[in-house]
Amino acid sequence: MNFWQPKIETMKRSDLEDLQLRRLKETVKRAYDRVPFYHQRMKDLGVTPSDVASLADVRILPETRKGDLRENYPFGLFAVPREEVVRVHASSGTTGKPTVVGYTARDIETWSDMVARDLVMVGCTKEDVFQNAVNYGFFTGGLGIHYGIERMGAMAVPSGTGSTRRQIEIMIDFGVTALHCTPSYALYLAETVTDMGLADDLSLRVGCFGAEPWSDRARTELEEMLNIKAYDSYGLSEMFGPGVAFECQEQNGLHIWEDHFLVEILDPDGLPCAPGERGELVLTSLTKEAMPLIRYHTGDVTFMMAEECPCGRTSVKLHRFLGRADDMLVVRGINVFPSQIEDVLLKIPEIGDYFQVVVDRKRHGLDEISIKVEMSDRAFTGELADLARLQKKVEDELKSVMKIRSKIELVEKGSLPRTEGKSKKIVDLRDL
Ligand code: DLL
C-alpha cells in the first residue's frame, strides 16, 4: 500500500478525534488572541476559547464566509506578524477585491506534506516525471502541487499553461508519467494529442485533475484517450489550496485530511447533515498558523460517505462535488442548477463534452436560457433532419427536468472556447 504519512493516514478514529480536539482548541485560542475579527465575533456570541470542550462544540463558534476575507483585505485575518508570513496567494474572484491568503514557513511544510500524501496515495513514486500544467502565480494550484511533487521526490516539470502543442512535445520528450491540470484543460490536451496522432507516444499513467467540477463521463474519456487512471483533486485557497481532499485508488470518494480540517456538512438552515445527505461543506482549519479560519463556508455541495475505505485510510470520504451552493440561477423565478443541465446533456450520447449556458434578458423583459452544445464526432452526419431531431430531443429532455424551455444551439465539435484553467460554463448577460 502507498502511504506518505502512514501513522496519520491510518490512525484509529478515536485517536484522530483526540488530535482534532486538541488542535481545534489551539486554533480557536490562536484566532481569539490574535485576530481582532474573530475576537469580536466570539465576543458578540458570548463564547471564549475555554467553552470548546468537545468537537461538537464547533457549532457554538462563529462562521466565516468569503465576504469576511474581502472585508479584511488584504492581511486583516492574519494571525502572525508580517515577518512570519513567507508567502501569499490570492484568488481574483468574479467581483470586487481579491481574497488574499497567507502562509508561514510551517504552513508551507504542512501543505507540501498534504499534497505529497495525495500523490503517493494515487501511486506516484520518485520514479515519476510529473508535469504540472496549471498557472504558477497567485493561483494555488501551481506552487501548491509543485511543492508536493518535490516533497515526495518525483521529478517536477513546471510547464505551467500555454502552448498546448509544446506541452505535448515536452510530455513525449521527457517521458512524463503523471499530469496535473484542470479537467477542462486535460480534455483539450487529450483532443489535441489525438488530432496530432501522438496519443500512443505518451508514457502517462496517472492524471490528477481538479479546481473545478468534472463528470464521471469526462473521467472515462480522459482515461481512455490518455491511457491513464484519472483522480479527482479538491481544494481551495482559503484552506491552503489543492490537496485538501483527494481520491484514492478506489476512485470512489475523496479522502479529506481530518488531521488538518474539521469537517461539517450543513443544510441551508445551518443544521448538520447525516452521512449521505447533501449539504454545504464547511471547514475549520486545525493546523494553519498564518490564517486560521473557523467554520469557513466553502459554497461547495457534497455529502459524507459513511462506509470504510478498502484502502485502509481512516479519514472520512466526501462524494465528488455536486456543484456550488451559490451557483443557482434564477430564471423566470425558477431555480436552475448548471449541474442539472450537465446531467441531462451527459446522458445524450450524440452530445460532446462542451457546453455553454447563456442567460440573457430580452427587450420584453423575459429571461431566456440558450445553450450552445457541441456535438460528438459520431453524431455529426451533416443531415439537417438529423440535426433538427437532435435539437428537439435535447430541448425536450431539458424542459422535462428544468420546467422551462431553453433554446439549444448545436455547434460543431471544437467551436466552443477551450481553456487552460477553470472553464466558464455559465455566461449571465443579465444586468441583475
Ligand atoms: O482551485 C485549488 C485547487 C487547485 C484545487 C488545483 C485542485 C487543483 P480556488 O481557486 O480557491 O482553489 O478555488 C476553489 O474551486 O471552492 C470549488 O468550488 C472549486 N473546486 C476545486 N476543486 C474542485 C473539484 C483551487 N475537484 C474552488 N471539484 C472550490 C469541484 C472544485 N470543484
Short mmCIF file of C-alpha atoms and ligand atoms in Angstrom, two decimals:
data_model
loop_
_atom_site.label_atom_id
_atom_site.label_comp_id
_atom_site.label_asym_id
_atom_site.label_seq_id
_atom_site.Cartn_x
_atom_site.Cartn_y
_atom_site.Cartn_z
CA MET A 1 0.00 0.00 0.00
CA ASN A 2 1.14 3.53 -0.69
CA PHE A 3 1.28 5.89 2.25
CA TRP A 4 3.26 9.07 2.81
CA GLN A 5 2.41 9.54 6.50
CA PRO A 6 1.05 6.08 7.36
CA LYS A 7 0.60 6.73 11.07
CA ILE A 8 -1.71 9.65 10.48
CA GLU A 9 -3.40 8.29 7.37
CA THR A 10 -4.47 5.08 9.14
CA MET A 11 -4.97 6.48 12.64
CA LYS A 12 -7.75 4.96 14.76
CA ARG A 13 -10.84 7.21 14.68
CA SER A 14 -10.76 7.82 18.42
CA ASP A 15 -7.11 8.92 18.29
CA LEU A 16 -7.83 11.10 15.27
CA GLU A 17 -10.68 12.77 17.14
CA ASP A 18 -8.46 13.39 20.19
CA LEU A 19 -5.93 15.03 17.89
CA GLN A 20 -8.65 17.10 16.24
CA LEU A 21 -9.98 18.34 19.58
CA ARG A 22 -6.52 19.35 20.76
CA ARG A 23 -5.90 21.21 17.53
CA LEU A 24 -9.36 22.79 17.48
CA LYS A 25 -8.74 24.26 20.93
CA GLU A 26 -5.36 25.63 19.82
CA THR A 27 -6.83 27.12 16.65
CA VAL A 28 -9.70 28.81 18.45
CA LYS A 29 -7.34 30.27 21.02
CA ARG A 30 -4.97 31.48 18.31
CA ALA A 31 -7.82 33.16 16.44
CA TYR A 32 -9.32 34.69 19.58
CA ASP A 33 -6.00 36.03 20.87
CA ARG A 34 -4.52 37.23 17.60
CA VAL A 35 -7.23 38.07 15.06
CA PRO A 36 -9.43 41.04 16.05
CA PHE A 37 -12.16 39.88 13.64
CA TYR A 38 -12.56 36.55 15.47
CA HIS A 39 -12.15 38.15 18.90
CA GLN A 40 -15.07 40.45 18.16
CA ARG A 41 -17.23 37.72 16.60
CA MET A 42 -16.72 35.46 19.60
CA LYS A 43 -17.40 38.29 21.99
CA ASP A 44 -20.66 39.02 20.13
CA LEU A 45 -21.66 35.37 20.54
CA GLY A 46 -20.60 35.32 24.19
CA VAL A 47 -18.10 32.50 23.73
CA THR A 48 -14.47 32.18 24.77
CA PRO A 49 -11.91 29.54 23.77
CA SER A 50 -12.43 27.70 27.06
CA ASP A 51 -16.03 26.92 26.04
CA VAL A 52 -14.75 24.41 23.48
CA ALA A 53 -14.82 21.09 25.32
CA SER A 54 -15.74 18.65 22.53
CA LEU A 55 -15.67 18.51 18.73
CA ALA A 56 -19.42 19.09 18.66
CA ASP A 57 -18.79 22.46 20.32
CA VAL A 58 -17.61 23.72 16.94
CA ARG A 59 -21.27 24.65 16.48
CA ILE A 60 -21.08 27.43 19.06
CA LEU A 61 -18.27 29.12 17.12
CA PRO A 62 -18.65 31.98 14.64
CA GLU A 63 -18.92 31.24 10.93
CA THR A 64 -16.69 32.71 8.23
CA ARG A 65 -17.58 33.48 4.62
CA LYS A 66 -15.75 34.73 1.57
CA GLY A 67 -17.10 38.24 2.19
CA ASP A 68 -15.25 38.33 5.52
CA LEU A 69 -11.97 37.77 3.67
CA ARG A 70 -12.81 40.59 1.26
CA GLU A 71 -13.71 42.96 4.10
CA ASN A 72 -10.41 42.24 5.78
CA TYR A 73 -8.41 42.69 2.57
CA PRO A 74 -5.52 42.21 2.31
CA PHE A 75 -3.97 40.96 5.57
CA GLY A 76 -6.65 41.60 8.20
CA LEU A 77 -7.20 37.93 9.08
CA PHE A 78 -3.54 37.08 9.57
CA ALA A 79 -2.73 35.66 13.00
CA VAL A 80 1.03 36.20 12.81
CA PRO A 81 3.23 39.28 12.40
CA ARG A 82 4.13 40.22 8.84
CA GLU A 83 7.67 38.87 9.15
CA GLU A 84 6.42 35.34 9.81
CA VAL A 85 4.44 35.23 6.57
CA VAL A 86 6.61 33.69 3.85
CA ARG A 87 4.10 33.58 1.02
CA VAL A 88 0.73 34.87 -0.12
CA HIS A 89 -1.68 33.62 -2.74
CA ALA A 90 -4.83 35.33 -3.96
CA SER A 91 -7.91 34.44 -5.88
CA SER A 92 -9.33 37.00 -8.23
CA GLY A 93 -12.97 36.00 -7.92
CA THR A 94 -15.51 37.50 -10.26
CA THR A 95 -16.34 40.70 -8.42
CA GLY A 96 -14.67 43.14 -6.10
CA LYS A 97 -11.38 42.78 -4.28
CA PRO A 98 -9.43 39.56 -4.50
CA THR A 99 -9.19 37.38 -1.42
CA VAL A 100 -5.69 37.02 -0.04
CA VAL A 101 -4.34 34.08 1.93
CA GLY A 102 -1.02 33.86 3.79
CA TYR A 103 1.35 31.07 4.88
CA THR A 104 4.08 30.71 7.48
CA ALA A 105 7.09 28.53 6.72
CA ARG A 106 5.41 25.75 8.69
CA ASP A 107 2.17 26.16 6.75
CA ILE A 108 4.12 25.55 3.53
CA GLU A 109 5.61 22.40 5.11
CA THR A 110 2.17 21.16 6.21
CA TRP A 111 0.71 21.84 2.77
CA SER A 112 3.60 20.15 0.93
CA ASP A 113 3.20 17.02 3.04
CA MET A 114 -0.52 17.04 2.45
CA VAL A 115 -0.05 17.14 -1.34
CA ALA A 116 2.72 14.50 -1.09
CA ARG A 117 0.21 12.28 0.73
CA ASP A 118 -2.23 12.71 -2.16
CA LEU A 119 0.29 11.93 -4.87
CA VAL A 120 1.67 8.86 -3.08
CA MET A 121 -1.92 7.73 -2.41
CA VAL A 122 -2.62 7.56 -6.17
CA GLY A 123 0.53 5.53 -6.75
CA CYS A 124 3.15 8.15 -7.62
CA THR A 125 6.76 7.42 -6.65
CA LYS A 126 10.18 9.02 -7.01
CA GLU A 127 10.36 7.34 -10.43
CA ASP A 128 7.61 9.56 -11.81
CA VAL A 129 8.09 12.50 -14.12
CA PHE A 130 5.32 14.86 -13.08
CA GLN A 131 4.09 17.66 -15.34
CA ASN A 132 2.23 20.45 -13.59
CA ALA A 133 0.27 22.20 -16.33
CA VAL A 134 -1.50 24.90 -14.34
CA ASN A 135 -0.84 28.57 -13.76
CA TYR A 136 2.08 29.30 -11.41
CA GLY A 137 1.03 32.59 -9.94
CA PHE A 138 -1.41 33.74 -7.35
CA PHE A 139 -3.40 30.56 -8.16
CA THR A 140 -2.57 27.94 -5.51
CA GLY A 141 -2.64 25.05 -8.00
CA GLY A 142 0.82 25.82 -9.40
CA LEU A 143 3.16 26.17 -6.43
CA GLY A 144 0.93 24.02 -4.19
CA ILE A 145 1.20 20.90 -6.33
CA HIS A 146 4.79 21.72 -7.28
CA TYR A 147 5.98 21.65 -3.67
CA GLY A 148 4.11 18.39 -3.10
CA ILE A 149 5.81 16.77 -6.11
CA GLU A 150 9.23 17.82 -4.84
CA ARG A 151 8.38 16.74 -1.31
CA MET A 152 7.55 13.16 -2.35
CA GLY A 153 10.53 13.08 -4.66
CA ALA A 154 9.16 12.76 -8.19
CA MET A 155 10.65 14.98 -10.89
CA ALA A 156 8.63 18.17 -11.23
CA VAL A 157 8.11 19.55 -14.73
CA PRO A 158 6.71 23.04 -14.11
CA SER A 159 5.29 23.59 -17.58
CA GLY A 160 2.58 25.99 -16.43
CA THR A 161 -0.09 26.76 -19.01
CA GLY A 162 0.01 27.79 -22.63
CA SER A 163 1.17 26.45 -26.00
CA THR A 164 -0.59 23.14 -25.88
CA ARG A 165 1.46 21.57 -28.69
CA ARG A 166 4.65 22.42 -26.83
CA GLN A 167 3.21 20.86 -23.67
CA ILE A 168 2.60 17.67 -25.61
CA GLU A 169 6.10 17.69 -27.07
CA ILE A 170 7.52 18.03 -23.56
CA MET A 171 5.32 15.22 -22.34
CA ILE A 172 6.68 12.92 -25.02
CA ASP A 173 10.35 14.07 -24.90
CA PHE A 174 10.61 13.98 -21.10
CA GLY A 175 8.70 10.72 -20.73
CA VAL A 176 6.10 12.35 -18.49
CA THR A 177 4.22 9.73 -16.45
CA ALA A 178 1.93 11.90 -14.30
CA LEU A 179 -0.04 15.02 -15.16
CA HIS A 180 -1.80 17.65 -13.09
CA CYS A 181 -4.12 20.24 -14.65
CA THR A 182 -7.78 21.25 -14.69
CA PRO A 183 -10.10 18.63 -16.19
CA SER A 184 -11.13 21.06 -18.94
CA TYR A 185 -7.52 21.56 -19.95
CA ALA A 186 -6.92 17.81 -19.76
CA LEU A 187 -9.76 17.26 -22.24
CA TYR A 188 -8.25 19.84 -24.56
CA LEU A 189 -4.80 18.25 -24.25
CA ALA A 190 -6.35 14.86 -24.97
CA GLU A 191 -8.18 16.15 -28.04
CA THR A 192 -5.05 17.87 -29.31
CA VAL A 193 -2.76 14.88 -28.82
CA THR A 194 -5.32 12.69 -30.59
CA ASP A 195 -5.58 15.14 -33.50
CA MET A 196 -1.77 15.19 -33.72
CA GLY A 197 -1.85 11.38 -33.90
CA LEU A 198 0.60 11.18 -30.99
CA ALA A 199 -1.51 9.60 -28.25
CA ASP A 200 0.45 6.34 -28.49
CA ASP A 201 3.74 8.16 -27.89
CA LEU A 202 2.72 9.25 -24.38
CA SER A 203 4.01 7.45 -21.28
CA LEU A 204 1.33 8.86 -18.98
CA ARG A 205 -0.22 6.59 -16.35
CA VAL A 206 -1.69 8.95 -13.71
CA GLY A 207 -3.77 12.13 -14.08
CA CYS A 208 -4.75 14.36 -11.17
CA PHE A 209 -7.46 16.80 -12.10
CA GLY A 210 -9.26 19.41 -10.04
CA ALA A 211 -10.03 23.07 -9.33
CA GLU A 212 -13.48 22.71 -10.94
CA PRO A 213 -16.25 20.10 -11.10
CA TRP A 214 -15.99 17.34 -13.71
CA SER A 215 -18.18 14.40 -14.56
CA ASP A 216 -17.67 10.65 -14.49
CA ARG A 217 -18.14 10.71 -18.24
CA ALA A 218 -15.19 13.11 -18.59
CA ARG A 219 -13.20 10.75 -16.39
CA THR A 220 -13.91 7.78 -18.65
CA GLU A 221 -12.98 9.78 -21.73
CA LEU A 222 -9.74 11.08 -20.23
CA GLU A 223 -8.77 7.61 -19.04
CA GLU A 224 -9.38 6.16 -22.50
CA MET A 225 -7.84 8.95 -24.56
CA LEU A 226 -4.72 9.37 -22.41
CA ASN A 227 -4.42 5.76 -21.23
CA ILE A 228 -4.31 6.82 -17.57
CA LYS A 229 -6.14 6.46 -14.29
CA ALA A 230 -7.70 9.83 -13.52
CA TYR A 231 -8.16 11.10 -9.96
CA ASP A 232 -10.26 13.94 -8.59
CA SER A 233 -8.43 16.58 -6.56
CA TYR A 234 -10.26 19.14 -4.42
CA GLY A 235 -9.00 22.16 -2.59
CA LEU A 236 -9.48 25.86 -2.07
CA SER A 237 -7.09 28.73 -1.43
CA GLU A 238 -8.66 29.51 1.93
CA MET A 239 -7.59 26.03 3.19
CA PHE A 240 -4.02 26.08 1.77
CA GLY A 241 -5.06 25.24 -1.83
CA PRO A 242 -5.07 21.92 -3.71
CA GLY A 243 -4.68 18.75 -1.67
CA VAL A 244 -7.46 19.22 0.88
CA ALA A 245 -9.34 16.14 -0.35
CA PHE A 246 -8.25 13.64 -2.99
CA GLU A 247 -9.40 10.34 -4.41
CA CYS A 248 -7.50 7.19 -3.54
CA GLN A 249 -7.02 4.34 -5.99
CA GLU A 250 -10.56 3.12 -5.29
CA GLN A 251 -11.79 6.20 -7.24
CA ASN A 252 -14.84 6.29 -5.04
CA GLY A 253 -14.94 9.45 -2.93
CA LEU A 254 -12.27 11.91 -1.82
CA HIS A 255 -10.42 11.43 1.46
CA ILE A 256 -10.39 14.70 3.35
CA TRP A 257 -7.42 15.08 5.68
CA GLU A 258 -9.14 15.38 9.02
CA ASP A 259 -5.95 15.93 11.00
CA HIS A 260 -5.84 19.33 9.23
CA PHE A 261 -9.56 20.11 8.83
CA LEU A 262 -12.66 19.69 10.92
CA VAL A 263 -15.47 18.81 8.53
CA GLU A 264 -19.11 19.85 8.74
CA ILE A 265 -21.79 19.37 6.09
CA LEU A 266 -24.65 21.79 6.71
CA ASP A 267 -28.13 22.12 5.25
CA PRO A 268 -29.48 25.53 4.16
CA ASP A 269 -30.69 26.16 7.72
CA GLY A 270 -27.21 25.56 9.09
CA LEU A 271 -28.09 22.18 10.63
CA PRO A 272 -25.71 19.23 10.29
CA CYS A 273 -26.46 16.70 7.54
CA ALA A 274 -26.21 12.96 8.20
CA PRO A 275 -23.85 10.88 6.06
CA GLY A 276 -25.37 10.54 2.59
CA GLU A 277 -27.32 13.80 2.89
CA ARG A 278 -26.07 16.53 0.64
CA GLY A 279 -25.21 19.96 2.00
CA GLU A 280 -22.58 22.67 2.03
CA LEU A 281 -19.05 21.74 3.07
CA VAL A 282 -17.94 23.91 5.99
CA LEU A 283 -14.33 23.60 7.16
CA THR A 284 -12.36 24.67 10.20
CA SER A 285 -8.60 24.67 9.72
CA LEU A 286 -6.79 22.82 12.50
CA THR A 287 -3.13 23.46 11.68
CA LYS A 288 -2.97 26.69 9.69
CA GLU A 289 -0.77 29.20 11.51
CA ALA A 290 -0.79 32.35 9.37
CA MET A 291 -4.50 32.42 8.70
CA PRO A 292 -6.68 30.08 10.73
CA LEU A 293 -10.29 30.01 9.53
CA ILE A 294 -13.20 28.89 11.66
CA ARG A 295 -16.30 27.31 10.10
CA TYR A 296 -15.47 28.55 6.63
CA HIS A 297 -18.39 28.16 4.22
CA THR A 298 -16.85 26.73 1.06
CA GLY A 299 -20.03 27.06 -1.00
CA ASP A 300 -19.35 23.56 -2.34
CA VAL A 301 -22.04 20.89 -2.19
CA THR A 302 -21.23 17.27 -1.36
CA PHE A 303 -22.02 14.58 1.21
CA MET A 304 -20.07 12.39 3.59
CA MET A 305 -19.68 8.75 2.65
CA ALA A 306 -20.07 6.63 5.76
CA GLU A 307 -18.50 3.33 4.68
CA GLU A 308 -14.91 2.36 5.49
CA CYS A 309 -12.47 2.61 2.62
CA PRO A 310 -10.71 -0.59 1.49
CA CYS A 311 -7.52 1.47 1.01
CA GLY A 312 -7.04 1.50 4.79
CA ARG A 313 -7.22 5.24 5.30
CA THR A 314 -9.45 6.22 8.17
CA SER A 315 -10.29 9.79 7.22
CA VAL A 316 -13.84 10.35 6.05
CA LYS A 317 -14.57 10.47 2.32
CA LEU A 318 -16.53 13.17 0.54
CA HIS A 319 -18.56 12.37 -2.54
CA ARG A 320 -17.36 14.10 -5.73
CA PHE A 321 -18.60 17.65 -5.70
CA LEU A 322 -22.13 18.19 -6.91
CA GLY A 323 -21.91 21.90 -7.64
CA ARG A 324 -21.88 25.11 -5.68
CA ALA A 325 -24.49 26.25 -3.22
CA ASP A 326 -24.41 29.70 -4.84
CA ASP A 327 -24.35 28.53 -8.45
CA MET A 328 -28.08 28.50 -8.72
CA LEU A 329 -29.53 30.63 -11.48
CA VAL A 330 -32.97 32.06 -11.01
CA VAL A 331 -34.57 32.25 -14.42
CA ARG A 332 -38.17 33.45 -14.63
CA GLY A 333 -38.50 32.60 -10.96
CA ILE A 334 -37.38 29.01 -11.47
CA ASN A 335 -34.22 27.74 -9.81
CA VAL A 336 -31.85 26.20 -12.29
CA PHE A 337 -28.60 24.49 -11.36
CA PRO A 338 -25.94 24.21 -14.05
CA SER A 339 -25.24 20.68 -12.80
CA GLN A 340 -28.85 19.71 -13.71
CA ILE A 341 -28.25 20.89 -17.26
CA GLU A 342 -24.98 18.99 -17.38
CA ASP A 343 -26.61 15.80 -16.05
CA VAL A 344 -29.17 15.88 -18.85
CA LEU A 345 -26.62 16.63 -21.56
CA LEU A 346 -24.23 13.92 -20.43
CA LYS A 347 -26.89 11.25 -20.84
CA ILE A 348 -27.32 12.06 -24.53
CA PRO A 349 -24.66 10.15 -26.48
CA GLU A 350 -24.75 12.48 -29.50
CA ILE A 351 -23.56 15.35 -27.29
CA GLY A 352 -19.88 16.08 -26.69
CA ASP A 353 -18.17 17.34 -23.55
CA TYR A 354 -18.52 21.06 -24.06
CA PHE A 355 -21.49 23.27 -23.48
CA GLN A 356 -22.08 26.86 -22.51
CA VAL A 357 -25.21 28.25 -20.93
CA VAL A 358 -26.06 31.86 -21.76
CA VAL A 359 -28.75 33.62 -19.76
CA ASP A 360 -29.99 36.88 -21.18
CA ARG A 361 -32.84 39.28 -20.55
CA LYS A 362 -34.62 40.16 -23.76
CA ARG A 363 -36.15 43.51 -24.55
CA HIS A 364 -39.59 42.39 -23.44
CA GLY A 365 -38.09 41.66 -20.04
CA LEU A 366 -38.19 37.88 -20.06
CA ASP A 367 -35.10 35.88 -19.18
CA GLU A 368 -34.04 33.36 -21.74
CA ILE A 369 -31.65 30.49 -21.48
CA SER A 370 -29.82 29.43 -24.56
CA ILE A 371 -27.38 26.61 -24.52
CA LYS A 372 -24.64 26.07 -27.01
CA VAL A 373 -23.90 22.39 -27.16
CA GLU A 374 -21.09 20.69 -29.01
CA MET A 375 -21.97 17.51 -30.82
CA SER A 376 -19.77 14.47 -30.60
CA ASP A 377 -17.90 13.44 -33.76
CA ARG A 378 -20.08 10.45 -34.42
CA ALA A 379 -23.32 12.44 -34.28
CA PHE A 380 -22.40 14.92 -36.96
CA THR A 381 -23.91 13.44 -40.10
CA GLY A 382 -24.38 16.76 -41.83
CA GLU A 383 -28.05 15.89 -42.43
CA LEU A 384 -30.32 18.78 -41.49
CA ALA A 385 -33.13 16.46 -40.49
CA ASP A 386 -30.82 14.68 -38.03
CA LEU A 387 -29.76 17.98 -36.52
CA ALA A 388 -33.33 19.16 -36.08
CA ARG A 389 -34.25 15.85 -34.45
CA LEU A 390 -31.32 16.05 -32.04
CA GLN A 391 -32.05 19.67 -31.20
CA LYS A 392 -35.63 18.81 -30.34
CA LYS A 393 -34.55 15.82 -28.27
CA VAL A 394 -32.18 17.95 -26.19
CA GLU A 395 -34.77 20.73 -25.75
CA ASP A 396 -37.45 18.28 -24.66
CA GLU A 397 -35.24 16.47 -22.18
CA LEU A 398 -34.06 19.73 -20.63
CA LYS A 399 -37.62 21.04 -20.44
CA SER A 400 -38.75 17.95 -18.54
CA VAL A 401 -36.03 18.46 -15.93
CA MET A 402 -35.82 22.25 -15.66
CA LYS A 403 -39.50 23.03 -16.24
CA ILE A 404 -38.65 25.93 -18.53
CA ARG A 405 -37.85 25.87 -22.19
CA SER A 406 -34.36 26.66 -23.33
CA LYS A 407 -33.06 27.32 -26.79
CA ILE A 408 -30.49 24.80 -27.97
CA GLU A 409 -27.88 25.69 -30.49
CA LEU A 410 -25.95 22.68 -31.76
CA VAL A 411 -22.43 23.56 -32.72
CA GLU A 412 -19.65 21.60 -34.31
CA LYS A 413 -17.05 19.89 -32.16
CA GLY A 414 -14.22 22.30 -31.37
CA SER A 415 -16.21 25.51 -31.72
CA LEU A 416 -16.68 26.42 -28.03
CA PRO A 417 -13.71 28.08 -26.33
CA ARG A 418 -11.17 25.70 -24.76
CA THR A 419 -9.47 26.82 -21.59
CA GLU A 420 -6.19 26.24 -19.81
CA GLY A 421 -7.67 26.97 -16.40
CA LYS A 422 -11.15 26.71 -15.00
CA SER A 423 -13.84 26.63 -17.68
CA LYS A 424 -16.70 29.07 -17.74
CA LYS A 425 -19.87 27.09 -18.33
CA ILE A 426 -22.32 29.87 -17.47
CA VAL A 427 -22.47 33.28 -19.07
CA ASP A 428 -25.00 35.53 -17.40
CA LEU A 429 -25.59 38.60 -19.56
CA ARG A 430 -28.40 39.96 -17.40
CA ASP A 431 -27.76 43.14 -15.52
CA LEU A 432 -29.16 41.91 -12.21
O1 DLL B 1 -8.98 25.71 -7.21
C1 DLL B 1 -7.35 24.93 -5.61
C2 DLL B 1 -7.07 23.76 -6.49
C3 DLL B 1 -6.06 23.84 -7.43
C4 DLL B 1 -7.77 22.57 -6.33
C5 DLL B 1 -5.77 22.75 -8.23
C6 DLL B 1 -7.47 21.47 -7.11
C7 DLL B 1 -6.48 21.56 -8.06
P1 DLL B 1 -9.52 28.22 -5.65
O2 DLL B 1 -9.06 28.87 -6.91
O3 DLL B 1 -9.53 28.99 -4.38
O4 DLL B 1 -8.61 26.97 -5.34
O5 DLL B 1 -10.96 27.62 -5.94
C8 DLL B 1 -11.62 26.82 -5.01
O6 DLL B 1 -12.75 25.57 -6.77
O7 DLL B 1 -14.32 26.09 -3.60
C9 DLL B 1 -14.57 24.67 -5.59
O8 DLL B 1 -15.71 25.45 -5.90
C10 DLL B 1 -13.73 24.53 -6.84
N1 DLL B 1 -13.06 23.23 -6.87
C11 DLL B 1 -11.79 22.95 -6.56
N2 DLL B 1 -11.53 21.62 -6.74
C12 DLL B 1 -12.70 21.05 -7.16
C13 DLL B 1 -13.08 19.72 -7.51
C14 DLL B 1 -8.38 25.89 -6.16
N3 DLL B 1 -12.25 18.69 -7.51
C15 DLL B 1 -12.95 26.35 -5.57
N4 DLL B 1 -14.39 19.51 -7.86
C16 DLL B 1 -13.64 25.39 -4.63
C17 DLL B 1 -15.26 20.54 -7.87
C18 DLL B 1 -13.67 22.07 -7.23
N5 DLL B 1 -14.95 21.81 -7.59
#
